[in-house]
C-alpha positions as a printed Julia matrix, in Angstrom:
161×3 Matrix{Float64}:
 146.45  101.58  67.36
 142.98  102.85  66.8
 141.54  100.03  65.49
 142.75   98.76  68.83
 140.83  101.24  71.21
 137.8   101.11  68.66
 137.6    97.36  69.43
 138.06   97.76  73.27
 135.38  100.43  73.35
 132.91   97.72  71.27
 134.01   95.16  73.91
 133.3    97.4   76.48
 130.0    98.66  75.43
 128.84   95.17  74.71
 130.18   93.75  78.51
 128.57   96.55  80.27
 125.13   96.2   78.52
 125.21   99.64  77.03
 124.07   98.69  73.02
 120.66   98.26  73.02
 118.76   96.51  69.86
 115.91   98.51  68.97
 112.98   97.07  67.2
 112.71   98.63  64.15
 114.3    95.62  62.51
 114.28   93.17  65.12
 111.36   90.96  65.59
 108.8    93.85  67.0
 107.08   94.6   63.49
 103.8    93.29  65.06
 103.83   96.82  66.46
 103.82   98.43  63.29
 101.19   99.27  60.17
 103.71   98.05  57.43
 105.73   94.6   58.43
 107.89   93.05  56.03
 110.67   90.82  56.26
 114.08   91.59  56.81
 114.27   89.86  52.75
 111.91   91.87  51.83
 113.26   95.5   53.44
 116.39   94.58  51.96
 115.1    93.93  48.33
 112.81   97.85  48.87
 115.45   99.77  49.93
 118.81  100.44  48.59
 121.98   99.93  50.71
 121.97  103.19  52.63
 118.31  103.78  53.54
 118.73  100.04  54.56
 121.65  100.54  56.91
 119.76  103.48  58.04
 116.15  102.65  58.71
 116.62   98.59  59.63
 119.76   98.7   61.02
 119.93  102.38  62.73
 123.03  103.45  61.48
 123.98  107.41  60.92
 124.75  109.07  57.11
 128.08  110.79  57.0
 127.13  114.6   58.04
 126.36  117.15  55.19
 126.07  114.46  52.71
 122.32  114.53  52.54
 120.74  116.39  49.36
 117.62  116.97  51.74
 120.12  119.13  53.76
 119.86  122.19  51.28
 116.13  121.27  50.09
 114.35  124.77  50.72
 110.64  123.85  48.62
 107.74  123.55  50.18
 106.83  119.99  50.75
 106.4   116.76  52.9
 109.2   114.65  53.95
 107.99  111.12  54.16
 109.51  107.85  55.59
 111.79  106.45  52.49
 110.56  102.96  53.58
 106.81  103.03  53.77
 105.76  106.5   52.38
 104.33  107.55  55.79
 103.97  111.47  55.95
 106.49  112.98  58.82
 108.3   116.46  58.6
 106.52  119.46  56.43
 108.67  122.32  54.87
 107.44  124.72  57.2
 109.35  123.47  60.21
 112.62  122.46  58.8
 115.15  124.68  59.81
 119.44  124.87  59.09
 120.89  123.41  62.82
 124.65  123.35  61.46
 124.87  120.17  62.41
 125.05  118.31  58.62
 121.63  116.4   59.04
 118.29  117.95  58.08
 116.42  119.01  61.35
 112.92  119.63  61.9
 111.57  121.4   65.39
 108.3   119.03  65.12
 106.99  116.3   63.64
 103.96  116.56  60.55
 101.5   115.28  62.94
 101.2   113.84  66.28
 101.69  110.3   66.08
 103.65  110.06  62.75
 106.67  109.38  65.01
 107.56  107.44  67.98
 110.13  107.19  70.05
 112.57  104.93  72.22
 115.88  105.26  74.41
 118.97  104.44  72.6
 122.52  103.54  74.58
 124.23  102.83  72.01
 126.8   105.48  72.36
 126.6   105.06  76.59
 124.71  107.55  77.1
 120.66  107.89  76.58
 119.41  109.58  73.8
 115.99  110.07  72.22
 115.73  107.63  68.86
 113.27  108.63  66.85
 111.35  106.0   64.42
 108.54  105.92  62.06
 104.84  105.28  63.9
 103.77  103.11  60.37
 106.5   100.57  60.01
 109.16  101.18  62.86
 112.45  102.51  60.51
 114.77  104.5   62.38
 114.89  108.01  61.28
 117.46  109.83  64.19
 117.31  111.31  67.08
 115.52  113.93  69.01
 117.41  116.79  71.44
 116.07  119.82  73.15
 118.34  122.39  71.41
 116.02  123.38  68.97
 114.38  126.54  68.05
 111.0   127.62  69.18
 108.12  126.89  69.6
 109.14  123.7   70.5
 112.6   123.91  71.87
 113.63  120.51  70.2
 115.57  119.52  66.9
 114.68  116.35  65.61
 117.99  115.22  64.01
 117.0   113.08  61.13
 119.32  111.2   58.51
 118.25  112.81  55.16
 118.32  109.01  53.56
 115.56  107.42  55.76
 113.44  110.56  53.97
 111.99  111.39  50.59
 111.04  114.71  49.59
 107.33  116.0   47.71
 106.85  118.51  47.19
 103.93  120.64  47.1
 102.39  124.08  45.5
């Protein structure tokens, strides 16, 4: 039975126009620093950050072992190295995915509208070569007010004295 309703809810969401295909994989590299083949994403990353980054897809929850890193560091894009979240402003959300309330830098991230679930949320992506890294909401912590929900496999950890 539920592989029933999971199918009529696909069917559903694909009649009523409500997936959307981003670009971070799909033909919009131009846009980006770093382009590289779908080949040749596939042969760089492993089979998660893959999934993840090219094909926006979501890590279990609290499966990350970013989740619990407390160092001081940078948190870079897994796929191109591009500096996004510092130490500083990662904070514990509860929700099982390492959250940040602000970027590294303006312009290390962008940002599009994902339907995919039927609703609009904020995607958020790498600025250098386009690999999805979550989303963003505005139930974060000040200063900002937002949490920027990010899959703990599209990042890799450096960290710093």
């Amino acid at each position: 039975m539920p592989r029933i309703i999971t199918a009529l809810f696909a069917v559903a969401f694909l009649c009523f126009g409500l997936v959307t295909v981003s670009y971070a994989g799909d033909g919009h590299a131009s846009q980006f620093d770093v382009r590289k083949t779908d080949a040749e994403w596939q042969q760089q990353l492993d089979k998660q950050q893959y999934k993840i980054l090219r094909k926006h897809g979501t890590e279990r929850p609290f499966t990350s072992p970013l989740l619990k890193e407390k160092r001081h560091g940078v948190f870079v894009c897994a796929a191109c190295g591009h500096e996004l979240f510092v130490s500083e402003t990662k904070y514990e959300s509860g929700t099982g995915w390492p959250s940040f309330y602000q970027p590294a830098a303006q312009g290390a991230i962008g940002t599009s509208t994902d339907h995919k679930l039927g609703y609009a949320r904020t995607e958020v992506h790498c600025a250098r070569c386009g690999g999805h890294l979550g989303h963003v909401f505005n139930d974060g912590p000040q200063p900002t007010g937002l949490r920027y929900c990010i899959n703990g496999a599209a990042l890799s950890f450096t960290p710093r004295p």
